[in-house]
Coordinates of C-alpha atoms in Angstrom, one line a residue:
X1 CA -6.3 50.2 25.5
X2 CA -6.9 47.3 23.8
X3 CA -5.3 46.3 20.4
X4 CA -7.2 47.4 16.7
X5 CA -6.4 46.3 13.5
X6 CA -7.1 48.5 10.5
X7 CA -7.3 46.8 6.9
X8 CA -6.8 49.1 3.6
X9 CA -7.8 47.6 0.1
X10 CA -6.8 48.9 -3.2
X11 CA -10.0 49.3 -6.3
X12 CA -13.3 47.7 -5.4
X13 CA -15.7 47.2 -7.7
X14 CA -19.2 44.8 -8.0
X15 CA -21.2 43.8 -11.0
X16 CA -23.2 41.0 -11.6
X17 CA -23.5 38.2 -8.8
X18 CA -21.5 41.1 -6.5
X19 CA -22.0 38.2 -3.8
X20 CA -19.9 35.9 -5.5
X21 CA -16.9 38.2 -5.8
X22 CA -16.8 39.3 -2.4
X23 CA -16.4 35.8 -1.0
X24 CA -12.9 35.4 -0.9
X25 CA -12.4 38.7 1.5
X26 CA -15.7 38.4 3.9
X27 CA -14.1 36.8 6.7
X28 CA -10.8 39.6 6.1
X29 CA -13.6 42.2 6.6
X30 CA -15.5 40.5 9.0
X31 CA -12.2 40.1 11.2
X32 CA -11.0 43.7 11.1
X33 CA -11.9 46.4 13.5
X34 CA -11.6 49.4 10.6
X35 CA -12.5 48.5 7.2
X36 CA -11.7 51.2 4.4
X37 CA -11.0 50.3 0.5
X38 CA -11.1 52.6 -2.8
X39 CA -14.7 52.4 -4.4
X40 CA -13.2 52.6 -8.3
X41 CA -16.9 54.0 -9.7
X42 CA -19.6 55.7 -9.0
X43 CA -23.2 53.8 -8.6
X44 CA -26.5 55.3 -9.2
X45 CA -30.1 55.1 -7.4
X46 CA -31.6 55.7 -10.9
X47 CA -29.4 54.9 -14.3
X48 CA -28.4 57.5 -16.7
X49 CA -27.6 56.7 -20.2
X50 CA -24.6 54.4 -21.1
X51 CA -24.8 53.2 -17.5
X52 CA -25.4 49.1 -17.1
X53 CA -28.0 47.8 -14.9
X54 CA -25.3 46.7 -12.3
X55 CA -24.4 50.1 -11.3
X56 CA -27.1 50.6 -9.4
X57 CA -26.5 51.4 -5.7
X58 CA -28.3 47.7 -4.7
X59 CA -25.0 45.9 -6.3
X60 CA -23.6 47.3 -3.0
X61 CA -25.9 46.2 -0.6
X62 CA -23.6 43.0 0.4
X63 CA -20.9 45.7 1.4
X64 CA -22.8 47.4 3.7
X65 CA -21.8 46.6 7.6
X66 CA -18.5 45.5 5.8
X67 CA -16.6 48.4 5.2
X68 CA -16.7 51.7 7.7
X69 CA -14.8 53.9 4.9
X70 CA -14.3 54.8 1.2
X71 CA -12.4 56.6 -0.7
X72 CA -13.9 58.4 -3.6
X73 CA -11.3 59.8 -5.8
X74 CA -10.7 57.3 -8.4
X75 CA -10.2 58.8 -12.0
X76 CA -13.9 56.7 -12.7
X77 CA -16.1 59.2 -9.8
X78 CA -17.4 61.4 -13.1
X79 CA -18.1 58.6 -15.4
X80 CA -21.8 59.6 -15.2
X81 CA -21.9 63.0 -13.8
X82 CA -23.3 65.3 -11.1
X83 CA -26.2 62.0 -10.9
X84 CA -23.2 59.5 -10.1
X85 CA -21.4 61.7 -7.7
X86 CA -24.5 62.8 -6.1
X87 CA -26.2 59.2 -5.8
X88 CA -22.5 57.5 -4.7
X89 CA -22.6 59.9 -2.0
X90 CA -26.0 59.9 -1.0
X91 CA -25.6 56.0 -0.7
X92 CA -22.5 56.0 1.6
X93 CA -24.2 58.6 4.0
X94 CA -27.6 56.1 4.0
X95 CA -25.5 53.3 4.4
X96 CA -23.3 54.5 7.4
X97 CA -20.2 54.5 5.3
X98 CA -17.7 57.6 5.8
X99 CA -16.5 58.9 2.2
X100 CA -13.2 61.1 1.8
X101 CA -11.8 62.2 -1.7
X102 CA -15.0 62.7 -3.3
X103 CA -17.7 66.0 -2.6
X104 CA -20.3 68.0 -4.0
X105 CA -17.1 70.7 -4.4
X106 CA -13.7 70.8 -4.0
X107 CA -13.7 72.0 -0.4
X108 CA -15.9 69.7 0.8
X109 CA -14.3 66.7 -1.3
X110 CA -10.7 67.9 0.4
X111 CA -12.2 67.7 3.9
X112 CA -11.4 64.7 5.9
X113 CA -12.8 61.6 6.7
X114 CA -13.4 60.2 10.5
X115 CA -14.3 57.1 11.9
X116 CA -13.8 55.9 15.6
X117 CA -14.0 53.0 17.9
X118 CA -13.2 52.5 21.4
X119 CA -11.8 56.0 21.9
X120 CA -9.5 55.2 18.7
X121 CA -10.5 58.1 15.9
X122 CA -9.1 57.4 12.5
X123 CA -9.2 60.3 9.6
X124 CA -8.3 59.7 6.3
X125 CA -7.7 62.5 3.4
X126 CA -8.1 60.9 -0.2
X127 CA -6.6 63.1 -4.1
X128 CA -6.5 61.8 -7.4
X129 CA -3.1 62.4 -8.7
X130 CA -3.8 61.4 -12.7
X131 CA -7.2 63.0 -13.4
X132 CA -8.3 63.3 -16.2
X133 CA -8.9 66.8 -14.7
X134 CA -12.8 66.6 -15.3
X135 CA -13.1 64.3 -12.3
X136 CA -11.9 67.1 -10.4
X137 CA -14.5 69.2 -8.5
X138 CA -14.5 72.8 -8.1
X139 CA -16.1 75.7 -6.9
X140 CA -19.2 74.7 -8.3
X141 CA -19.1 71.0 -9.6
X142 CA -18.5 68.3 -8.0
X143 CA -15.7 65.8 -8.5
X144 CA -12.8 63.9 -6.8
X145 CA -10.9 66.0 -4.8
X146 CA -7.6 66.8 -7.5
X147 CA -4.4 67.2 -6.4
X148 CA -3.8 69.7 -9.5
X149 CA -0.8 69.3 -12.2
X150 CA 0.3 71.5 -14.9
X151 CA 0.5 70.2 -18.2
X152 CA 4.0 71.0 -20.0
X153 CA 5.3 69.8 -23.5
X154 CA 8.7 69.5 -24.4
X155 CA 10.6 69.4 -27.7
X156 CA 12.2 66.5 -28.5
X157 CA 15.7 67.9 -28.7
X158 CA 15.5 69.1 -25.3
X159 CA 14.3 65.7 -23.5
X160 CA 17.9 64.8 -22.7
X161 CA 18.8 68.0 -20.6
X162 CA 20.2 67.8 -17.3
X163 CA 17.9 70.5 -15.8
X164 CA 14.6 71.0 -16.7
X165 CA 14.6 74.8 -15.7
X166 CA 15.6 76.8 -17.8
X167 CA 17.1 80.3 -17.9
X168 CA 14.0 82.3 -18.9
X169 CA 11.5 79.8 -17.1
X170 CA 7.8 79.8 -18.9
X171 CA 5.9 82.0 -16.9
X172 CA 8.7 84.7 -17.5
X173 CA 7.9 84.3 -21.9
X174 CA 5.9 87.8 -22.6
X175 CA 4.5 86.0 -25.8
X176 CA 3.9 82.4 -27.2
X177 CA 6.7 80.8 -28.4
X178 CA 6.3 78.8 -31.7
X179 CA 8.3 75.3 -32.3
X180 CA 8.8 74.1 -35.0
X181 CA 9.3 70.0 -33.8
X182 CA 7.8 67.7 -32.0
X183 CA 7.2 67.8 -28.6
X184 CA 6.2 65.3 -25.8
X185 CA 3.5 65.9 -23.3
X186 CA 4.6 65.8 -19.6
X187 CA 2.3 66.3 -15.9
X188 CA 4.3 68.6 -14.0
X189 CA 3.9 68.6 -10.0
X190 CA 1.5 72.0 -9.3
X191 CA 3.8 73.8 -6.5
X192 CA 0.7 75.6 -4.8
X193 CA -1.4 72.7 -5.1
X194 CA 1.5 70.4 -3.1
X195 CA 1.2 73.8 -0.3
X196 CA -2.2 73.7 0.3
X197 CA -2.3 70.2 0.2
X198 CA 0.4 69.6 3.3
X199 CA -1.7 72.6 5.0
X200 CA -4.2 70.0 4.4
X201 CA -2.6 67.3 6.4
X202 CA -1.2 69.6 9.1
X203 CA -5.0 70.6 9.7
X204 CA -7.0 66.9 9.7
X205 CA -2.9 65.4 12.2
X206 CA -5.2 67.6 14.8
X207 CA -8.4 65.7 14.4
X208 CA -7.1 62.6 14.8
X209 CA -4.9 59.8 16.6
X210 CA -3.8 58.2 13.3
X211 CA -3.7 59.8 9.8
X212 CA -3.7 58.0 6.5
X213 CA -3.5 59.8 3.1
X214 CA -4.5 57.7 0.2
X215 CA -3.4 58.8 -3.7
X216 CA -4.8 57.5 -6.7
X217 CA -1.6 57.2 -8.2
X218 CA 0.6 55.0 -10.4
X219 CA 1.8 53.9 -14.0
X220 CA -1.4 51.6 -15.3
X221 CA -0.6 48.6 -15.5
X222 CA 3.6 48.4 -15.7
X223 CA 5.1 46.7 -13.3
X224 CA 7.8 47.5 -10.6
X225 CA 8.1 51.5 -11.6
X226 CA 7.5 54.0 -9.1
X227 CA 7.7 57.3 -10.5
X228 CA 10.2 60.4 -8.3
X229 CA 7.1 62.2 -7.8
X230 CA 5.0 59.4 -6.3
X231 CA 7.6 59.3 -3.3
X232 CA 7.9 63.1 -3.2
X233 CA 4.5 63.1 -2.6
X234 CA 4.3 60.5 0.0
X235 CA 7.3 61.9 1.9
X236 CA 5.3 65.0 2.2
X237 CA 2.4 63.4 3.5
X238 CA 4.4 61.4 6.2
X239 CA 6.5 65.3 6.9
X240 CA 3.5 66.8 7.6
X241 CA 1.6 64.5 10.0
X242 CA 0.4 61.1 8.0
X243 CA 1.2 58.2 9.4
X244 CA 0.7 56.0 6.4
X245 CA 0.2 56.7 3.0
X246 CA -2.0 54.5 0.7
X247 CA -1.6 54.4 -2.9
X248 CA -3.6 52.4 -5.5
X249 CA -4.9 53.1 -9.7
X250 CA -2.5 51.2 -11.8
X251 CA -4.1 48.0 -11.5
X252 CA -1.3 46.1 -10.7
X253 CA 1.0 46.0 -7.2
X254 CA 3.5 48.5 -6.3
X255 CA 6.9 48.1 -3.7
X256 CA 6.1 49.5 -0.1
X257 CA 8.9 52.0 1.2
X258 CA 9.6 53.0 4.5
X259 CA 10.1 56.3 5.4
X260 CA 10.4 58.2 8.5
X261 CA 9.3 54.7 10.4
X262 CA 5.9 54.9 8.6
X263 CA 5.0 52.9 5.7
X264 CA 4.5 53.8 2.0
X265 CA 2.2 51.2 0.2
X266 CA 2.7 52.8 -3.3
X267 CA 0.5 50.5 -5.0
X268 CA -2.2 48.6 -3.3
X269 CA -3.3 47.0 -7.0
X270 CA -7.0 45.7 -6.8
X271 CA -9.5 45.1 -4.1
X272 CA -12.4 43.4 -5.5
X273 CA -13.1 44.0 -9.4
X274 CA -15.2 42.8 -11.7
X275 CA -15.2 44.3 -15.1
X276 CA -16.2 42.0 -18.0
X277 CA -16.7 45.3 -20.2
X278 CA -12.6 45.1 -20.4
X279 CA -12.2 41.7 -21.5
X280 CA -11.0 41.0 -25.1
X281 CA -13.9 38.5 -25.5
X282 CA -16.7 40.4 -23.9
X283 CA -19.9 41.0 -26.3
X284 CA -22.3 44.0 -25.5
X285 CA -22.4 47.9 -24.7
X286 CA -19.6 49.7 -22.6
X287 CA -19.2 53.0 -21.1
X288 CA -21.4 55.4 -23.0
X289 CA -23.6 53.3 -24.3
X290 CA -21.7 52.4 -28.3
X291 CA -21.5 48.8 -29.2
X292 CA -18.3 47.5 -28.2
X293 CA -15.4 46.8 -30.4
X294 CA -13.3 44.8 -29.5
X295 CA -10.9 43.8 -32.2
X296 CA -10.1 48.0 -32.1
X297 CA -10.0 47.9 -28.6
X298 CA -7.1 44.5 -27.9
X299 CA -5.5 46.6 -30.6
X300 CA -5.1 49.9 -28.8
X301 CA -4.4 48.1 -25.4
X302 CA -1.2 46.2 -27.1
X303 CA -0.4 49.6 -28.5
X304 CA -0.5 51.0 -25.0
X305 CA 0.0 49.0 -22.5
X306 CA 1.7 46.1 -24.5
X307 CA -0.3 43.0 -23.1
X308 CA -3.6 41.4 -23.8
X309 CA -5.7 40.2 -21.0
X310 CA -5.8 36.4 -20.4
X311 CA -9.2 35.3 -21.8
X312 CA -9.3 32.9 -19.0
X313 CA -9.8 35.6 -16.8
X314 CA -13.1 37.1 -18.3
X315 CA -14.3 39.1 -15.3
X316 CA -10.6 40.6 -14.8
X317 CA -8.7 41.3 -17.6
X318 CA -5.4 42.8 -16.2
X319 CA -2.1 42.5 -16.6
X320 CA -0.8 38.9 -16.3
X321 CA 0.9 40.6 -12.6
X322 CA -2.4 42.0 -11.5
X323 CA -3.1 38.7 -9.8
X324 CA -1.0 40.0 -7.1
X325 CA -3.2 41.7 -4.6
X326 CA -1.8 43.1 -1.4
X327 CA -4.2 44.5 1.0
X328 CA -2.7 46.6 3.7
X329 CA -3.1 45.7 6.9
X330 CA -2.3 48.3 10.6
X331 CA -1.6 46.7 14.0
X332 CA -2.5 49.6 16.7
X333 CA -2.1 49.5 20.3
X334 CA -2.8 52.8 22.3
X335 CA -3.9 54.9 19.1
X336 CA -0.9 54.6 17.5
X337 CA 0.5 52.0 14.7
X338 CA 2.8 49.3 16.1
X339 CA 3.3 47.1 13.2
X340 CA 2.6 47.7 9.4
X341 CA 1.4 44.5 7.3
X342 CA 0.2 43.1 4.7
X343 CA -2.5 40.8 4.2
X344 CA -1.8 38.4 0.4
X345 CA -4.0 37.8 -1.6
X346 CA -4.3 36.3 -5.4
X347 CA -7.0 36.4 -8.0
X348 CA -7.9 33.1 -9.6
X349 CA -9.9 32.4 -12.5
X350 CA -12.7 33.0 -11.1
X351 CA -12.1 36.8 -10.7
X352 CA -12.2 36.2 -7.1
X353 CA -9.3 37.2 -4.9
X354 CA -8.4 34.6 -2.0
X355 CA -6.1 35.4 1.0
X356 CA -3.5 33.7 1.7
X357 CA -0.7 32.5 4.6
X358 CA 2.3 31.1 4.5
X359 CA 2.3 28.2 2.0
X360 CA 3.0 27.9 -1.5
X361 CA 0.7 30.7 -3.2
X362 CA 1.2 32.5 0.1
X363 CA 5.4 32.7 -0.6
X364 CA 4.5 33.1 -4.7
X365 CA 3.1 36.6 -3.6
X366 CA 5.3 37.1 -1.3
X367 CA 8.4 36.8 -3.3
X368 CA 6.5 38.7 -5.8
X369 CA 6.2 41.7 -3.9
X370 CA 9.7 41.7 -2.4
X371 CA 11.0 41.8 -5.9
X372 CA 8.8 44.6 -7.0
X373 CA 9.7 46.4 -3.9
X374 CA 13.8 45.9 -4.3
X375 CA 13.4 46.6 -8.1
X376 CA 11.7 49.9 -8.1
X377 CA 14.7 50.9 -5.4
X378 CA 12.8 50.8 -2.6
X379 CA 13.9 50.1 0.8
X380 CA 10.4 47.7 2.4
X381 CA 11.9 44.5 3.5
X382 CA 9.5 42.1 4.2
X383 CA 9.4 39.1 7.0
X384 CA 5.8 36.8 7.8
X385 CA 4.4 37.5 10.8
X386 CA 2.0 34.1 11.2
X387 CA -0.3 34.7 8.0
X388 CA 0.9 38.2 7.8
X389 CA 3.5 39.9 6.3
X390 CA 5.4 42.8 8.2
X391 CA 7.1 45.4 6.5
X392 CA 10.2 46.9 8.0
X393 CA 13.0 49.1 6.3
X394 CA 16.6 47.9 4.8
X395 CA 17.9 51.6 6.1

């Protein structure tokens, strides 16, 4: 059986001139036998209020015959309700694309994606991790398929304990309690959720010759830090039948980790994005149709995120890091993985992100993600590979 490659991108998005953006990875598409990226919103045959002109489904026409699959479970897939999901959907199915993550309901958004060439049948399950939890679907709405948390709050005076179980654990408490301090707000991992979903797993490693499981995951937009129950969640994946796991959300690269002999990329960063409406300097109507305001908004980012977006960048105001993209990139030979990869790439000012080799820009990403990678204690080790950057593991 002949050799595939399989390339993974991290948020795609198109606006205006969605031509123009896609320019610098065409011939990466083009080359690849299976194409499969996060779409980061939903698109609509027919706006709804507070939706812009270019989220209509036709911004996506120059993707179609470039990319076989999408994931749908982006913390954006409810931005304009029931419509958006609907209409996202409906386009994917028209336009031969397979869709995980992202369904009518929760059980069909948790089913498995497929697609298949030369006797080679990939699946792929896609969760959001983050939320908010009203981009979850359930029983009766539809949504991004959630991979649920419990939200906890802590005093203050007990954020320094060792264990965070206590004697008389919260579900045991016959009545509310009542502090009287402040408390912080924490997502705590949903044990029956983390069940079903590695049931989940087990089911779709029968369906398939190779398994990826894709999490929108990750701290927006802080480098290097990869949170304890990012790689929990990954190890599970790969202990119950994944072969790679796929993580992107925070807008900005994560390390890769190796684990088991399959590959972790935690944070595949940005496809293709274009999202003026972000930009400190952009003039107009964002997401629910009120007037912009942006001296409030830079204000609120600092606040939060503690950087402003380079006004050089208009159509991709991220962290200064974000320019960083690494797509990842699956040698297989007799459907299995032989190598995992990486494919560089860099955003200019342009907004348009360009791949590249070994070289000078090539080794500037290179050295970049290394860093990230040793930094958030992480054991990926990279070496090039031609163009191509492999990833084994320091272990």
């Amino acid at each position: 059986m002949a050799s595939k490659t399989l390339i993974f991108g991290g948020d795609f998005t198109l606006g205006k001139e969605p031509e123009t953006y896609m320019k610098g990875v065409n011939d990466l598409l083009d080359g690849a036998d299976f194409r499969i990226f996060q779409l980061e919103e939903p698109f609509l045959d027919t706006l709804v209020e507070g939706a812009p002109p270019e989220r209509l489904t036709k911004t996506l026409d120059c993707v179609v015959g470039k990319v076989d699959l999408v994931t749908l479970s982006g913390n954006h897939f409810y931005d304009y309700g029931e419509p958006g999901v609907n209409d996202t959907i409906a386009w994917c199915e028209r336009s031969g694309i397979a869709h995980a993550g992202g369904g009518a309901n929760a059980e069909i958004a948790k089913q498995p994606a497929f697609i298949e060439k030369d006797g080679v049948r990939i699946g792929v399950l896609a969760y959001n991790c983050v939320g908010s939890k009203k981009v979850f679907a359930s029983a009766d709405r539809g949504g991004a398929a959630g991979l649920n948390f419990t939200r906890g709050f802590v005093p203050c005076s007990m954020l320094d304990q060792v264990h965070t179980r206590l004697e008389r654990d919260v579900w045991e408490l016959k009545a509310p309690q009542h502090i009287d301090e402040d408390c912080m707000g924490f997502n705590f991992t949903d044990v029956e959720a983390v069940l079903a979903f590695a049931e989940d797993v087990r089911r779709a490693r029968t369906q398939c010759d190779v398994l990826l499981v894709y999490f929108h995951k990750g701290y927006v937009h802080r480098p290097v830090t990869v949170a304890p129950w990012e790689r929990l969640l990954s190890h599970i994946a790969i202990d119950n039948g994944a072969d790679a796991v796929m993580g992107s959300h925070s807008h900005i690269a994560h390390g890769v980790e190796m684990y088991k002999g399959k590959a972790i990329y935690h944070g595949l960063n940005n496809f293709v994005m274009y999202v003026p409406q972000l930009s400190p300097n952009f003039k107009g109507q964002v997401h629910g149709g009120k007037d912009s305001n942006n001296a409030e908004w830079v204000k609120r980012r600092v606040e939060r995120f503690g950087f402003v977006p380079d006004p050089e960048y208009p159509t991709y105001p991220f962290h200064p890091e974000s320019v960083y993209c690494p797509v990842a990139k699956l040698i297989l030979e007799d459907g299995a993985v032989k190598s995992y990869r990486m494919v560089l790439m860099k955003v200019e000012r342009d907004g348009v992100p360009y791949v590249h080799g070994q070289g000078p820009v090539g080794q500037e990403i290179f050295d970049y993600m290394q860093r990230i990678t040793t930094e958030a204690g992480l054991n990926g080790r990279l070496s090039w590979v031609g163009d191509e950057v492999e990833i084994h593991s320091a272990d």
